[in-house]
Amino acid sequence: MSGGDIKLVGFLCNWCSYAGADMAGTSRMAQPAEMRIVRLPCTGRVNPLLVLKAFQEGADGVLVSGCHPGDCHYNEGNYYAHRRLELLSRMMAVYGIEPERFRYTWISASEGARWAETVTGFTETIRPLGRLNLAGGGARDDDHHQGPAAGSASPAEKR
Amino acid sequence: MRIGVFVCQCGTNIAATVSTERVASAAMALRDVVHAESIQYTCSDPGQRTVIAAAHKYALDRVVIAACSPRMHETTFQRTMAQAGINPFMMEMVNIREHCSWIHSDMEVATEKAIDLVSMGVAKVRGQTPLFSSHVPVVSEVLIIGGGVAGIQAALDIADAGMPVTLVERGPTIGGNMARLDKTFPTLDCSSCILTPRMVEVKHHENIRLMVNSEVEQVRGYIGNFEVDIRKKATCVDEEKCTGCQICEQKCPSEAPDEFNAGVGETKAISIAFPQAVPLVASLRKEYCRLYIKGKCGICKKVCPADAVDYEQEDELHTEKFGAIVVATGYELFDWRQAYPHYGGGLYPDVITSIQYERMLSASGPTGGHIQRPSDGAEPKEIVFLSCVGSRDESIGRPLCCKVGCMYIAKQAILTREHIPDSRTYVFYMDVRAGGKGYDEFYRRAQKEAGAVYLRGRVGKIYPRGGKLVVMGADTLVGENVEVEADLVVLATGIDAAAGAGSLAQRLNIPYDQYGFLSESHPKLRPVETTTGGIFLAGACQGPKDIPETVAQASAAAAKVIVLLSHDELETSPMIAEVNHMRCIGCFKCREVCPYHAIEEQGLRDGRRVAVVIESLCQGCGLCTVACPPSVISLRGYTDNQLIEEVTAVLR
Amino acid sequence: MNGIVDTIKNVLKETDLVLGWTTDPVTGVATPARFHDEKEAEQAVFDSTCAHNLAVHLPRLKDSRVGIVAKGCDARSVIELIIEHEVQREQLAVIGVGCGSLLDVKKIWRRYGYGVAIKDRDDSLLIGGEQVNRDEFIQRKCHGCLEADPDIYDVIAGEVTGEIPTDTVRPHPLHDMFVSLTPAERRSFWREQFSRCIRCYACREVCPMCFCRDVCIMQTQIPRWAGGAVDAKQSEMIQLIRVNHLAGRCTGCGECERACPVGIPLMLLLDEQNHAIEEMFAYGAGASLKARPPLLVFDVNKDIWGKG
Amino acid sequence: MVSTAYSYYPGCSLTSSATEYDISFRKVVEALGIQLDELEDWNCCGASPAPHHKAETLGVLLPGRNLHIAGASHDAIVAPCAGCYNRLKYAQYKLAGDQDIREQTSEVFQAEVRYQTEVLNIVQMLNREITPEALRERSQGRLANIRIGAYYGCLLTRPADILGFDSPRDPRKMRPLMEATGAEVPHFPFKTECCGSYMGLARKDILLKASHRIIEVAVSTGLDALVTACPLCHQNLDLRQEQINKAMGTSLRMPVLYFSQLIGLAMGISPEELELDALVVQPDMDRWLKGVA
């Protein structure tokens, strides 16, 4: 992975934010290189599980971006997405993921500069947090072997 | 599985910051990739030929093209695939230009990122299956809602192209607002003289079926295949038998407000809206009829020589199929009374609206073309026009411009001088917006020839004093308050969407704005389309417009309809949702979130009720896939597994 | 007892079967039962060992006219199932029972031996003849009780309990500890918890809102959200799926945590989510028949577009 | 019987140039059996100059202090002067919505500022204490001989989003009680027209012109009196009516009553008790009350 140790995933809707990211490219707006963009038809297609899966598989930050309210290509997609994503962002801390690692935003096709700023800001937020290591990194098998013994000691006792 | 990866150099656009050779060789290491190469300009003819040749040579069944944005060249390469004998959807584009080479300067960093992006593309295309567009048959009949000049124009254009048209009008006659106008700007030609022949043409056109007194109740279906319930309201008059002789109207003892004449004068409970009405058929309004109020009358039935009056008549419900719908519901004038208490709020009889004035100007109007003060019937000498009443007024929450007010004030000022040569007219205006052909000249004519005094400023108050109306305003050019003593004040009221436009939009599933104006799909490039396929807009239902614009848009909508219906079948996008019926639990959460009502319930042979996607309605947003608890709806081209693989590929 | 037998007999006149409880002859505590006729109904009981949420059976009895004995918490599930069209209100007869909190039989058994005699009468709990502090042995889920009496019923058996005093509502026993953890500590906390998961799916099986049953995505390849390996990562994904799928639907009945054989504090996750939903949408699943599930609707005017 | 206790903020006008407003208001309130507690140690509301002072907060601090004092003992404060009412509402609005100002104010007061006391003008308060039906019952058509018009001026309704009292263009809240007096209340188009306000100090010509028109339209509307709830309007329309006539060369006569005086008359309180003789333009009380026992 290039551009530092962290890995960022962006889920972008095809009509607004992906086009906004294109616009940033066409305008040659320099951006950090950690972001990997996945194109989707709509933020309404973003399953919260997909975000969580990305964290589990090693993402250190996930950004979802779609059309501004009222601008959705599918009229209503981002309204539903907003509710789903807002709930997800409130649950991040419960899952043990720093809430800053997840962000959703609305960027239109004409807001290339805004996309570049968003990526830059987001990357700079995550860099100091470092790797997430949600699933225990490469220690998948270790987890398995630790078994009940590790779990039986309650965290409260450990503290 | 045999995947080919083509890494475009895009001249130096990509190659200057991304080592395309290294990307290609890294791609070779990815699972199922059997060929990878770097091409100078992949989108060029030679570039595409290289791809096609490699596809044949390596027997490729899937292709990844790492180049520019898919928004740029996805269709180009889908066509290349077709030429190479590969299903066009078995190709994935990876954006290493806009999202990589153009935004990074470090070759190492950009190359590594490009490799990541290619591995994501390969992972995604591995889960891709061939997709095929399907075809749905198209019903060739067209529904037009609204019989104003927009509906008339669209109906005639489409009917002339040979397609059957049903024109549904809510009122008793077609003609709409234009039929109420006396003259039209800037040519001052008679409105009726140009409109009524078109109305008659509609009536007699073999491809047009006219349904007046009718409203669209429900719309089901989708582009090419709408199913519409139309209610034809009972009018107590048999349309076939009525000859339009108007004897019933003459004998009817029940007075009723005259809506066509905007309340200037009265008409009867059974009446014909105006002499040139099409169809020329009487209709009875029960709410004003003595028979229905007092239970005793029946005169109209007795006097009708054609035996056309039928008190037992009932509403008829028609269900028809249409391939396309044109909405032409037009506008109505803003009801100023609540918003402008300082203009008397309707208390002063001699403060009237411009359409009421227009009816007075009309020779066939209720005053026979004589301008009269409503309070005493006297001929007014000092007449004040107020522009922008309910337009461009932030203080009452209506910032929109009515677009026609400036011009029709100029017209009415000119006509006033013709009707009453010794009259004096004053116009309070905000700006004069005269941006059409001959428009500016026309408004100057009002000043020069008709002697209209233009005062730039809003009117703050109107109040009665000694039989006259004092109009208090400001002349902002001079910077002084102005008071005009008027005999008659004419308000150029703003334009609203027709009553009920919003609820109709909901039935049609098309968006509309806070004023009830229906929203076009794109303000520049798709001005007559809506976001729902097969439904088009014409005229002022989309926003304030003058007659030429309305007619132009109506013809444009007609052209779009003709293009659509010139095919027997419609090709639908295959990138849509699909339900795995075997595993659907029938919870129908998908149906609740679908913006297009594209999901319907279907019974299976084993008795289970499952969700089914109506392919021609689905637009492929994927909302349903997330709402589906067992994830048995997949969005073709963006399946859960494809996205999981794409994400996992880069994080490994 | 409490007129439950007579009530069920009455309801059976208009239904095909009634879901209720009977006493297990071996252990002497309540176990779920289906009553089809008057004779079977003679065996019906309702006492403080009737912990199970019987609503879990309803989605699979769509074709029958069903009677169900429901406590306050169970009734919330019934309401939510009606909202989601999994149960037809007309097909259903709800026998409401007032509940004054339930006993954690497993805990008693662990302490005093399997099958020990339990006598729970008006504020005195006798275990094997010995009087003990009842508070110590009530179900974890009763601490967060939202509803002692059902909000939906056709007939009430016995007496209602009345409003729950708010001071008795306690958060999850681990809540205070959990909220004091940093995100990184929470990560290890969950990793440890889920490393004990044996993938028995009991949490899913007892959940009335998990009605996908054999098509549940926890176990499918298409899509492949979770892998088959029994390890902390995959088990965590399974719970993430559950939590996500229960967003705005979990009525907080606590059955998943009660059923978990290895004692994973699943309600920590769901309580937090329910709280967030309550905050965002002023919505509590199963609180009202008229409500619309908050993630299946939106409100252009009220939804706040703060972020972005 | 004491129904509600209001904190009463008279302000400067009601203790000097408009004592008849104060007296008539107290009389009406007394007749309604309402307890009125004059605000202890009240200070200037800030009037017109304070909000324009360089120190922006002055316009909040002055009325804010009155609110703060009232808040300690009362749920609602009534300010019959439209200007005072306006300033109190403004302070409340700023204190509720602007954290900076709230903190600054609290710092000055050396206590967490209390600003949530309900602020009422006289029309609001009387509408709350007596229904039109009840007033009609009490008045028995006492004022049936006259035609009156409400004159709202500006401070009572503007800015509407801060005051939230009545429409700034077409206020109607005085009408139900006015009609209950038995009087005829025709449409008066100048009910919100500017009276000239405090221009009397700098540009009296503007004021005289503005007030003249109000009187003129009142006369041409056929009114017997105007009714107002603002001491400044009253001063311009009543006190200056002779000056107006002189300057404009007219001989108009239009009595201008305070809202409280009108309600008092309807309730059967004597004109003397309501200090009607303090008006410059005297109403013809004999005609007004003709036939009234």
PDB file of C-alpha atoms in Angstrom, chain B residues 339 341-342 347-348 395-396 461 463 472 483, chain D residues 169-170 187 189-190 192-193 213 216-217 220:
ATOM      1  CA  ALA B 339     -50.901  38.219   1.215  1.00  0.00           C
ATOM      2  CA  PRO B 341     -53.950  43.222   3.180  1.00  0.00           C
ATOM      3  CA  HIS B 342     -52.367  46.609   2.508  1.00  0.00           C
ATOM      4  CA  LEU B 347     -62.246  44.703   0.320  1.00  0.00           C
ATOM      5  CA  TYR B 348     -62.223  47.366  -2.386  1.00  0.00           C
ATOM      6  CA  SER B 395     -41.588  39.346   2.191  1.00  0.00           C
ATOM      7  CA  ILE B 396     -44.436  37.003   1.367  1.00  0.00           C
ATOM      8  CA  LYS B 461     -50.788  50.934   0.360  1.00  0.00           C
ATOM      9  CA  TYR B 463     -56.968  53.036   0.416  1.00  0.00           C
ATOM     10  CA  MET B 472     -49.337  55.170  -2.257  1.00  0.00           C
ATOM     11  CA  GLU B 483     -49.543  59.119  -4.585  1.00  0.00           C
TER      12      GLU B 483
ATOM     13  CA  ARG D 169     -49.154  44.002   7.642  1.00  0.00           C
ATOM     14  CA  ASP D 170     -52.598  43.107   8.740  1.00  0.00           C
ATOM     15  CA  HIS D 187     -61.625  48.449   8.033  1.00  0.00           C
ATOM     16  CA  PRO D 189     -56.368  50.955   6.032  1.00  0.00           C
ATOM     17  CA  PHE D 190     -53.785  53.002   7.964  1.00  0.00           C
ATOM     18  CA  THR D 192     -49.853  50.132  10.563  1.00  0.00           C
ATOM     19  CA  GLU D 193     -48.831  53.320   8.788  1.00  0.00           C
ATOM     20  CA  ARG D 213     -52.437  61.363   6.972  1.00  0.00           C
ATOM     21  CA  GLU D 216     -57.073  62.315   7.710  1.00  0.00           C
ATOM     22  CA  VAL D 217     -57.782  58.729   6.678  1.00  0.00           C
ATOM     23  CA  SER D 220     -62.475  59.931   5.876  1.00  0.00           C
TER      24      SER D 220
END
